[in-house]
Tab-separated table of C-alpha atoms in Angstrom:
chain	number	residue	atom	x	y	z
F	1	UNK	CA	-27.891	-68.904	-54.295
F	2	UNK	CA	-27.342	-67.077	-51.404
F	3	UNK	CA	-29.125	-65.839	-48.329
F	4	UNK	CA	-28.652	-63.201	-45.361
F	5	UNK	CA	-30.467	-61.395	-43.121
F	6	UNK	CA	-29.826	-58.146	-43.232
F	7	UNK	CA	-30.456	-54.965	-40.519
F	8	UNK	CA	-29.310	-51.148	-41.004
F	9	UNK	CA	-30.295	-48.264	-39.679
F	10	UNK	CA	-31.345	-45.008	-41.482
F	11	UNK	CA	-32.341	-41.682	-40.650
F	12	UNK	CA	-33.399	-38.311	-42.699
F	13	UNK	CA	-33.293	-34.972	-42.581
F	14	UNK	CA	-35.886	-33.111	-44.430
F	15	UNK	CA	-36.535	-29.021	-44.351
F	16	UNK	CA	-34.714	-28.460	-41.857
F	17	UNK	CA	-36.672	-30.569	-39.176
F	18	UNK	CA	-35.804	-34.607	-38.102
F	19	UNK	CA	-38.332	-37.125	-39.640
F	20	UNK	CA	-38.838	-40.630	-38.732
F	21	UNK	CA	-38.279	-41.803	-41.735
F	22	UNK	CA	-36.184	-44.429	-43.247
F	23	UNK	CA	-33.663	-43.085	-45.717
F	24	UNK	CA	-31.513	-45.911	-47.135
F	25	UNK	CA	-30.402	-49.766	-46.323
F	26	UNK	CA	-27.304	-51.409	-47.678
F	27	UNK	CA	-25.283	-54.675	-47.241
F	28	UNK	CA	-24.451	-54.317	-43.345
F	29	UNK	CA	-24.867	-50.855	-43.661
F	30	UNK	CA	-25.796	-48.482	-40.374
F	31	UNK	CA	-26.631	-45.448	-41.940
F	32	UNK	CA	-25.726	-42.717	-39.131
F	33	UNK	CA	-28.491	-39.437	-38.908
F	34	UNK	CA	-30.534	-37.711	-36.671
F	35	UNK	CA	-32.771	-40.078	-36.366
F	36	UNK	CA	-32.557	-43.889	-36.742
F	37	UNK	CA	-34.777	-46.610	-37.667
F	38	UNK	CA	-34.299	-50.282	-37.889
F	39	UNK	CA	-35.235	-52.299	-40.794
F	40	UNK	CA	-34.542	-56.258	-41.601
F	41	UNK	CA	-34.401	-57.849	-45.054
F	42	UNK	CA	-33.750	-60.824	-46.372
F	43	UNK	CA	-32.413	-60.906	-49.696
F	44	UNK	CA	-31.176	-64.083	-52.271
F	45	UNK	CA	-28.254	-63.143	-55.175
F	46	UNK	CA	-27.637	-65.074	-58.386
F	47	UNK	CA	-25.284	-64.562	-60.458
F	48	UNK	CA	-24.805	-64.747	-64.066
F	49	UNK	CA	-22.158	-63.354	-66.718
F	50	UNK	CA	-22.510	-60.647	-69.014
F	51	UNK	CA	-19.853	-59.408	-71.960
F	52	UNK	CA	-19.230	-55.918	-72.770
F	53	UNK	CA	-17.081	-54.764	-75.785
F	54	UNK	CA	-14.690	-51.928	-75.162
F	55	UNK	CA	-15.035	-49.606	-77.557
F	56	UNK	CA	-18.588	-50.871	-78.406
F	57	UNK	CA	-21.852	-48.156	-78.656
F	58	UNK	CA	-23.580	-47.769	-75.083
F	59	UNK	CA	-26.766	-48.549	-76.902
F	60	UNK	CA	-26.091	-52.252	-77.573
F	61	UNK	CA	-27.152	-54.181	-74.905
F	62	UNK	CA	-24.352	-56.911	-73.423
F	63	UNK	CA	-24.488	-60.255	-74.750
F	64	UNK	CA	-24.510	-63.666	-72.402
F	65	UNK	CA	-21.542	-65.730	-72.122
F	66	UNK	CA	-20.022	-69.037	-71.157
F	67	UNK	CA	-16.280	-67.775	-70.203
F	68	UNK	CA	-16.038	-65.765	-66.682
F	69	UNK	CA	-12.940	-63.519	-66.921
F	70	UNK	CA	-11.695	-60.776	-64.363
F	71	UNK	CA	-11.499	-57.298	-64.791
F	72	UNK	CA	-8.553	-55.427	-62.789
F	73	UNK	CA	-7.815	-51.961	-62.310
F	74	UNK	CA	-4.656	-52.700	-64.594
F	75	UNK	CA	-6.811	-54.069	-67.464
F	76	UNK	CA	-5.156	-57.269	-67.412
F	77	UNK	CA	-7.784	-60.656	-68.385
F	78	UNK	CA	-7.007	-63.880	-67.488
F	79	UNK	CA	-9.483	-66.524	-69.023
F	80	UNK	CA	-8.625	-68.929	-66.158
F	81	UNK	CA	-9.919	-66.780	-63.513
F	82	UNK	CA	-13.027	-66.738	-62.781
F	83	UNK	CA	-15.233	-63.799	-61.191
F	84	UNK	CA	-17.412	-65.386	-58.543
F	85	UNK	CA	-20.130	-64.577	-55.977
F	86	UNK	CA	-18.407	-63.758	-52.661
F	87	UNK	CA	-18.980	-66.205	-50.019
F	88	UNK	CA	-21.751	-64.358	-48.668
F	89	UNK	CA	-23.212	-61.610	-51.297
F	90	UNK	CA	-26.613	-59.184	-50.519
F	91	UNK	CA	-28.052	-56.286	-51.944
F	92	UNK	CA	-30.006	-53.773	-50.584
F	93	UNK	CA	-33.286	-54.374	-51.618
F	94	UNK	CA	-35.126	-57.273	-50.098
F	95	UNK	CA	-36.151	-58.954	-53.689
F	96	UNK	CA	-36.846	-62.807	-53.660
F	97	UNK	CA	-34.612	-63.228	-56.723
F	98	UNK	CA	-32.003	-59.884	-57.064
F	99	UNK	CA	-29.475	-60.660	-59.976
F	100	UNK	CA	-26.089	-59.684	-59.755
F	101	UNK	CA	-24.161	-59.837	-63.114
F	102	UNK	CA	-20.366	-59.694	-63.389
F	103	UNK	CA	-18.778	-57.929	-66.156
F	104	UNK	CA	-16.372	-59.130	-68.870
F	105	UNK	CA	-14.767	-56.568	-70.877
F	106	UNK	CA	-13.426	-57.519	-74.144
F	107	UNK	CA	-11.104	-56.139	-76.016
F	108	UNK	CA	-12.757	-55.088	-79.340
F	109	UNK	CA	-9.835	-54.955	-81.336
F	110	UNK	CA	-8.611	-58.567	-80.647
F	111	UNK	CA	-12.094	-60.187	-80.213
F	112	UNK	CA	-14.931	-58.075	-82.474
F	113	UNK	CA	-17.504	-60.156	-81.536
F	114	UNK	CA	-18.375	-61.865	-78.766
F	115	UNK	CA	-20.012	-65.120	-78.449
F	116	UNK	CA	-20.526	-67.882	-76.146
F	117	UNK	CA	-17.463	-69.636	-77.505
F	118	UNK	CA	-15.141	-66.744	-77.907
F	119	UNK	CA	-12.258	-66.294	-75.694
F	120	UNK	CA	-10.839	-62.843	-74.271
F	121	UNK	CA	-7.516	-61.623	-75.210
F	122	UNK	CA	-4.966	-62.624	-72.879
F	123	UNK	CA	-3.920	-59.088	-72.053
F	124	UNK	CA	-4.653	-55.214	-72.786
F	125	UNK	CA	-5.626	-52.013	-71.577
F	126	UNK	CA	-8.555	-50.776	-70.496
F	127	UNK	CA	-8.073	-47.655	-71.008
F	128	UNK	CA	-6.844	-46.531	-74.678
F	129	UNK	CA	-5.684	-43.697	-76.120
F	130	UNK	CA	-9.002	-42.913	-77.497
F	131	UNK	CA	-10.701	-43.709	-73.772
F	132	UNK	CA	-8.249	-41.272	-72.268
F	133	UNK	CA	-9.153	-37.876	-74.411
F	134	UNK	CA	-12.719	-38.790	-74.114
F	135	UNK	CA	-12.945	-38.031	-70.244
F	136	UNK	CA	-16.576	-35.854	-70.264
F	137	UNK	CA	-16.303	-34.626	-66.543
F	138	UNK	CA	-17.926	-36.606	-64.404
F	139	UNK	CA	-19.095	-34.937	-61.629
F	140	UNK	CA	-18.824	-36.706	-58.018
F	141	UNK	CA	-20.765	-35.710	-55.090
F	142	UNK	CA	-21.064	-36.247	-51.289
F	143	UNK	CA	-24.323	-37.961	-49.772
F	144	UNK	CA	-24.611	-36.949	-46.192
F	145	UNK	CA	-26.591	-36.318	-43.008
F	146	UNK	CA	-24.041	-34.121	-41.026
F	147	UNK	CA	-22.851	-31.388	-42.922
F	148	UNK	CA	-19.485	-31.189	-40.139
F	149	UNK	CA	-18.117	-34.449	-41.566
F	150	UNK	CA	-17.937	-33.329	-45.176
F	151	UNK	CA	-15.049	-31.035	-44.551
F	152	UNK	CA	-12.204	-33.589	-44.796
F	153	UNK	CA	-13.506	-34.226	-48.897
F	154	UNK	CA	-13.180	-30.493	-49.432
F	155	UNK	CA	-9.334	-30.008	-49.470
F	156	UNK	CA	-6.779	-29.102	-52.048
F	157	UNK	CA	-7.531	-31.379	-54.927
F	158	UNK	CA	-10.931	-32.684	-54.332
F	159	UNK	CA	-13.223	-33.547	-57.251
F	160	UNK	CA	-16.498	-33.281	-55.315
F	161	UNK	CA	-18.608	-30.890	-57.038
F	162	UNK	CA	-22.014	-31.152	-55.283
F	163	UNK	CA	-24.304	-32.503	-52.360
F	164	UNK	CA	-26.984	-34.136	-51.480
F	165	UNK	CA	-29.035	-34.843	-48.253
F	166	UNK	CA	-32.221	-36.987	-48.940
F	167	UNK	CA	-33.821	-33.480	-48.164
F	168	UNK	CA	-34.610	-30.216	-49.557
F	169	UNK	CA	-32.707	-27.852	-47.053
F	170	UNK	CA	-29.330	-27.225	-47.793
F	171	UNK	CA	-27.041	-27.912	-44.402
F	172	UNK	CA	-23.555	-28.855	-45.855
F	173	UNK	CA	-22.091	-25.455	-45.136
F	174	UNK	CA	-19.677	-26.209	-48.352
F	175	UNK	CA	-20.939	-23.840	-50.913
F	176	UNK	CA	-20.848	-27.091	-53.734
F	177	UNK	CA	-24.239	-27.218	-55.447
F	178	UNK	CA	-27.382	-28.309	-53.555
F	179	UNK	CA	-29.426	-30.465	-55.078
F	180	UNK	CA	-32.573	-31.254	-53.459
F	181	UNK	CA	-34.698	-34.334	-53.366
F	182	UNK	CA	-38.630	-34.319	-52.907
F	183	UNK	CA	-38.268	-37.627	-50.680
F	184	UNK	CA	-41.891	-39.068	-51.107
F	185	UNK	CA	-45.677	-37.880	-50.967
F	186	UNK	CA	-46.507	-38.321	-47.044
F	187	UNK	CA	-45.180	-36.600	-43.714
F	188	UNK	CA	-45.341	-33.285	-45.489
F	189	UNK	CA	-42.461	-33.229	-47.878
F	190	UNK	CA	-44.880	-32.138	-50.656
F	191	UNK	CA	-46.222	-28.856	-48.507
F	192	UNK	CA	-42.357	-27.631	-48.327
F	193	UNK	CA	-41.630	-29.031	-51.746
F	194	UNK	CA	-42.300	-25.604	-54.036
F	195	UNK	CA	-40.950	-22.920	-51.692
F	196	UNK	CA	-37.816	-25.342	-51.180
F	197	UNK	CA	-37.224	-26.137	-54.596
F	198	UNK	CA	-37.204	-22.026	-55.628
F	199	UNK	CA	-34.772	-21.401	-52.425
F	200	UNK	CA	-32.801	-24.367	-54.111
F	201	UNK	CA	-33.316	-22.941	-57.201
F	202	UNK	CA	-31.904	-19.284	-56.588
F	203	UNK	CA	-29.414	-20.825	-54.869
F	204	UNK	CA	-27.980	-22.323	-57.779
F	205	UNK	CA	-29.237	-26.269	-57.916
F	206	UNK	CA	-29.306	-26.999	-61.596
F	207	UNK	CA	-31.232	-30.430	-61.150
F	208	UNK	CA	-33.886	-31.902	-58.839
F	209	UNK	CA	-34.056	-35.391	-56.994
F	210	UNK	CA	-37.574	-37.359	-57.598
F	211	UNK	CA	-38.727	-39.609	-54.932
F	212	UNK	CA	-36.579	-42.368	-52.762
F	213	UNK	CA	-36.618	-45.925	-54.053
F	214	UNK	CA	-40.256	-46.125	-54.287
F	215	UNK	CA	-39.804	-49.347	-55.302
F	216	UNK	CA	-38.944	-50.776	-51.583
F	217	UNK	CA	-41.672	-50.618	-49.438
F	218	UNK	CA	-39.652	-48.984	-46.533
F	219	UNK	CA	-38.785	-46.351	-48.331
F	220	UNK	CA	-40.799	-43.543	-50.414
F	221	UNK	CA	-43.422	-46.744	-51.204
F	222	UNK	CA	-45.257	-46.177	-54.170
F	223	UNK	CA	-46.162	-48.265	-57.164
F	224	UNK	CA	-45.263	-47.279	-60.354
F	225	UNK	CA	-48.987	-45.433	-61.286
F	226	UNK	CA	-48.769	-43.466	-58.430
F	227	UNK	CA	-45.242	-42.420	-58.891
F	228	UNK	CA	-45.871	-41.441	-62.158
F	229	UNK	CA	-49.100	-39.373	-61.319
F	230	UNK	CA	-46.912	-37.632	-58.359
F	231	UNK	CA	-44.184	-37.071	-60.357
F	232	UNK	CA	-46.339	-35.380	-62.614
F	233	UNK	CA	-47.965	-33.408	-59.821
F	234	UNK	CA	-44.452	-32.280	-58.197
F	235	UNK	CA	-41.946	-32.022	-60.482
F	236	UNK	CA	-43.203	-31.608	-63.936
F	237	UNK	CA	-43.685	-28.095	-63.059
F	238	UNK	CA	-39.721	-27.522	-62.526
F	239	UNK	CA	-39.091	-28.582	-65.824
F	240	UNK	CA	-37.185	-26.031	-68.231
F	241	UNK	CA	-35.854	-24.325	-64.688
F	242	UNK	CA	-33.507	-27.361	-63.720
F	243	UNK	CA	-33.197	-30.861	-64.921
F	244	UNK	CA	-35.406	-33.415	-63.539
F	245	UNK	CA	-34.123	-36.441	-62.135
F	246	UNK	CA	-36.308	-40.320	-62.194
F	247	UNK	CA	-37.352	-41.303	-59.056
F	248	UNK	CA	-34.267	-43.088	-57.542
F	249	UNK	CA	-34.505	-47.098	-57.882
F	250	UNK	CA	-32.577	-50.023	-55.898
F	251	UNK	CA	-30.863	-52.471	-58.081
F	252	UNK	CA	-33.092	-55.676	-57.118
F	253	UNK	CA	-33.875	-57.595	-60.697
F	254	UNK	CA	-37.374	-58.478	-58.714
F	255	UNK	CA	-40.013	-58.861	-61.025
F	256	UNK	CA	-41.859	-55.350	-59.483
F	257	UNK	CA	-38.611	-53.751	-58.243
F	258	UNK	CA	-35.062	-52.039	-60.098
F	259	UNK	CA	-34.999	-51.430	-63.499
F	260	UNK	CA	-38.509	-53.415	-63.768
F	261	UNK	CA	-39.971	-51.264	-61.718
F	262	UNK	CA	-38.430	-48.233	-63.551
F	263	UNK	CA	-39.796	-49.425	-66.911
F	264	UNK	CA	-43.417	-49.665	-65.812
F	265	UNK	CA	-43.055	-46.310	-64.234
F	266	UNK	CA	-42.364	-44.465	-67.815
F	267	UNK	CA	-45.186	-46.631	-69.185
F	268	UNK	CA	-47.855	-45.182	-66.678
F	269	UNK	CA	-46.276	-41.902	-67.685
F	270	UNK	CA	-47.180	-42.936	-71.084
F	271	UNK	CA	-44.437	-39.983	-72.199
F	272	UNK	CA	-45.872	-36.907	-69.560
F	273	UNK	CA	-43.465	-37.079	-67.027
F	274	UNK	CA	-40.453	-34.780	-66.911
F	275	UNK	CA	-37.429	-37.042	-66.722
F	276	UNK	CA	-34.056	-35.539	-67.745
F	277	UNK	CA	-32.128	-38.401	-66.286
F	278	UNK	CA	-31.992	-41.630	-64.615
F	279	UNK	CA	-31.170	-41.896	-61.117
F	280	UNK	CA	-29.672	-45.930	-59.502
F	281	UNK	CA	-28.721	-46.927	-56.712
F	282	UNK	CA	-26.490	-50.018	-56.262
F	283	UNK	CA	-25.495	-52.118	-53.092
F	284	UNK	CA	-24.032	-55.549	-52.137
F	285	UNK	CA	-21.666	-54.854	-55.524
F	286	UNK	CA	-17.930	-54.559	-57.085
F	287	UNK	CA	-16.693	-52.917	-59.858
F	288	UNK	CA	-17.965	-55.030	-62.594
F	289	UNK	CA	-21.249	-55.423	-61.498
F	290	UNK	CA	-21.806	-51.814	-61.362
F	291	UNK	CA	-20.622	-50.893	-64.537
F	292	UNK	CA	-22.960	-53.663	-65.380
F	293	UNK	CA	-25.901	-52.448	-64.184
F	294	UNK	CA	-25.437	-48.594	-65.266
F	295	UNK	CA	-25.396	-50.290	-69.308
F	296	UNK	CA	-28.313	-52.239	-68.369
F	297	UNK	CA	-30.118	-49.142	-67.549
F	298	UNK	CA	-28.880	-46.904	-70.245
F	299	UNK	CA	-29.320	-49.655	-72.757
F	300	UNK	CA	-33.079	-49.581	-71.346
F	301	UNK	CA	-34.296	-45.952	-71.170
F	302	UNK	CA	-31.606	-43.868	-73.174
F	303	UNK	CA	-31.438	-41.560	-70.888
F	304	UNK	CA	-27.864	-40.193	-68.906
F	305	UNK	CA	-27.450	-41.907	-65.320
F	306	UNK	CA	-26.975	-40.670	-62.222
F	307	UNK	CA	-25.797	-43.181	-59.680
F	308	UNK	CA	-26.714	-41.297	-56.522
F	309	UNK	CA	-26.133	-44.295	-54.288
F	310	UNK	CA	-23.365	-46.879	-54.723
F	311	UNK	CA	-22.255	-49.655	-51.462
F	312	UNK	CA	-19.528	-51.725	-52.319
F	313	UNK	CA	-19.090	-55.321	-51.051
F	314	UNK	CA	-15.594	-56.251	-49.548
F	315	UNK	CA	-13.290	-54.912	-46.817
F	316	UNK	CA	-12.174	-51.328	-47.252
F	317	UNK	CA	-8.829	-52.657	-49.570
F	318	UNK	CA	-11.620	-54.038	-52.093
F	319	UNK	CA	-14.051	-51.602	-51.969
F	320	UNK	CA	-11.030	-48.966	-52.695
F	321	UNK	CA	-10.368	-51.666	-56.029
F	322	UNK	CA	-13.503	-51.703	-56.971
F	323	UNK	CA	-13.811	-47.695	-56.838
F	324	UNK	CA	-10.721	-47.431	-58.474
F	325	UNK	CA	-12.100	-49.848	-61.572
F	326	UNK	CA	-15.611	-47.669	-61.273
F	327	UNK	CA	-14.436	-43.970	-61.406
F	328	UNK	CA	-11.557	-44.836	-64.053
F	329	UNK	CA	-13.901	-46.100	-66.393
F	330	UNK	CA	-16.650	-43.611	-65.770
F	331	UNK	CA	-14.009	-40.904	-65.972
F	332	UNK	CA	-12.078	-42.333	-69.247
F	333	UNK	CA	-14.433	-45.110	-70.975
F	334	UNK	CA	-16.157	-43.269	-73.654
F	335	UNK	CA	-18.720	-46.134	-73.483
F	336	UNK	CA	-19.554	-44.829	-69.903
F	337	UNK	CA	-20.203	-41.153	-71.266
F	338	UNK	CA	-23.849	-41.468	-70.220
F	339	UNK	CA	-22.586	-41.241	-66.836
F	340	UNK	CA	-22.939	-37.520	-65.644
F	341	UNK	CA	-22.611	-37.835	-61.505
F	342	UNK	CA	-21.464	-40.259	-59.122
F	343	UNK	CA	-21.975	-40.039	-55.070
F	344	UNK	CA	-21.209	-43.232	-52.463
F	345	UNK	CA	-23.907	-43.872	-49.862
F	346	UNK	CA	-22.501	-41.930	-47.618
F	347	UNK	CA	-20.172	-39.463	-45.396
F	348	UNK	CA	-20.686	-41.002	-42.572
F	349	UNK	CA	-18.703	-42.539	-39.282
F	350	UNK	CA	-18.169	-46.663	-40.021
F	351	UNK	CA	-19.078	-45.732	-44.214
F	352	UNK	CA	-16.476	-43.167	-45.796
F	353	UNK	CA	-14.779	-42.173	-42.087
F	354	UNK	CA	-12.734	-44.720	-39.694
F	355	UNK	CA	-12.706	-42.748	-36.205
F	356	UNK	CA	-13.643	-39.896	-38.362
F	357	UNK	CA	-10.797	-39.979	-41.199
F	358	UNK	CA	-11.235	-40.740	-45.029
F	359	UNK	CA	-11.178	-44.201	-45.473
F	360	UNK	CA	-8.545	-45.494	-48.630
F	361	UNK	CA	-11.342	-45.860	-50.829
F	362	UNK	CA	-13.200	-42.426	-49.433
F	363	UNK	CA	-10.118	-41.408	-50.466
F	364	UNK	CA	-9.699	-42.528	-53.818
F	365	UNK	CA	-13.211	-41.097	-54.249
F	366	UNK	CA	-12.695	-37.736	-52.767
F	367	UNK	CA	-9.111	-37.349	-54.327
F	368	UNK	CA	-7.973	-40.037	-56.649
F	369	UNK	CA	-8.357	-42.165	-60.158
């Protein structure tokens, strides 16, 4: 087990005005706005092994294992070397007992079932022939406060598609698709919600964003009744015009937080609310673990994923490894095909820029894989 305390600062931009309000935390993240506010959290990781079959159906959930094996960007599996917790691992939601699981991908050819005593193949690729012509598209898309640093993730050969602000106002200045978020249900956002959402709407955002990580109390803060009666209120009413996201969830395994929190939030909607698709958020992770967590969810609801905010563990070198592992398998893995978009928390000076340049992995995101 390990523990950390853990301070960030966040800020939001809403309509057009500056609110004091909290936007995001991650693992030693300072989240750069217009406004900033300081929150502390304390947060404990264990970590356990899961197995996942390449090749497999998304809808079979992973099974538990013994063996710990490493996934690489070149697909290569040792059996001897283990995946373990880093020295000092967090997440970003402030859960007593946040699970982070490693991933172990198995070849399905050479091991077609996977048990507790089964051992990987030695070697293979990741990616096969089949993997490869089943790319579906996946859109990527910048998360930002300051529209003036998106600019350098616009140039010849970007894959960024769309953008989002944590608001409802578009400010990026990049002419990518908009897609706004009703934040929460206090400081006003509901009042500007409707005439927002049709300016959003006519100016071609296909989907909306439901509340923040209402699971973490110092964000949108709801429980999982309310949620579901405000989603009902707010965004049912958009459905048919654009596609409807779930309110947006940390990845804490806390008993009332992350995907527990998620599940009890579709059973108070006891089926009325307008969900289209999920939307995750991830921090204090690597490659592995995320892919991980997004067949966890799937394998849950059975609905596509969004991963709308993703903070990597590691220097910049791993974080551009574990990106590279990420967006190759979510672009090429036809087991990841419920993936439809992918942003990084966030554009930002000391996140995606060093003294305002693309960082490798920023790179790798904007341009690469």
């Amino acid at each position: 087990m390990v523990s950390k305390s853990l301070i960030a600062l966040a800020a939001a931009t809403f309509a057009g005005e500056t609110i004091a309000a909290s936007i995001h935390r991650g693992h030693e993240h300072h989240h750069v706005g217009k406004r900033d506010m300081v929150t502390q959290m304390v947060t404990r990781t264990a970590w356990t092994t899961v197995t996942v079959t390449l090749g497999q159906s998304a809808n079979a959930a992973p099974t538990a294992v013994d063996n710990s094996t490493k996934l690489t960007k070149s697909g290569s599996l040792s059996s001897s070397t283990a995946v373990a917790a880093p020295a000092e691992a967090s997440s970003a939601a402030p859960s007593g007992n946040t699970v982070a699981h490693n991933v172990n991908v198995v070849d399905a050819a050479a091991s077609p079932s996977a048990t507790q005593n089964s051992a990987p193949a030695a070697a293979f690729s990741t990616t096969t022939a089949e993997d490869q012509s089943s790319g579906h598209g996946l859109q990527r898309g910048l998360a930002y406060n300051d529209g003036k640093l998106l600019q350098g993730f616009l140039g010849s050969g970007s894959k960024a598609t769309w953008v989002y602000n944590w608001g409802q106002v578009d400010d990026s200045g990049t002419g990518l698709e908009f897609v706004p978020m009703l934040w929460g249900v206090d400081k006003g956002f509901p009042q500007s919600w409707d005439a927002n959402a049709q300016k959003a709407i006519d100016a071609g955002s296909k989907a909306f964003l439901s509340f923040n990580e209402p699971d973490l109390s110092s964000q949108s803060n709801m429980s999982p009744q309310d949620a579901a009666a405000n989603h009902i209120k707010y965004m049912n009413p958009w459905a048919g015009k654009v596609r409807i996201s779930s309110p947006s969830i940390t990845n804490s395994d806390d008993p009332n937080m992350g995907l527990n929190w998620m599940q009890k939030f579709f059973d108070a909607c006891n089926g009325q609310c307008k969900v289209d698709f999920l939307a995750l958020h991830s921090y204090g992770t690597d490659g592995p673990t995320v892919l991980n967590h997004l067949l966890d969810a799937y394998n849950r609801f059975k609905k596509p994923v969004w991963v709308t905010e993703l903070g990597f563990d590691g220097d910049d070198d791993k974080k551009n490894q574990a990106m590279e592992i990420v967006l190759d398998h979510l672009e090429n893995n036809s087991t990841f095909s419920f993936v439809e978009r992918f942003t990084y928390f966030m554009v930002a000076e000391g996140e995606m820029l060093r003294n305002s340049q693309l960082t490798t992995f920023a790179m790798t995101f904007a341009y690469g894989a």
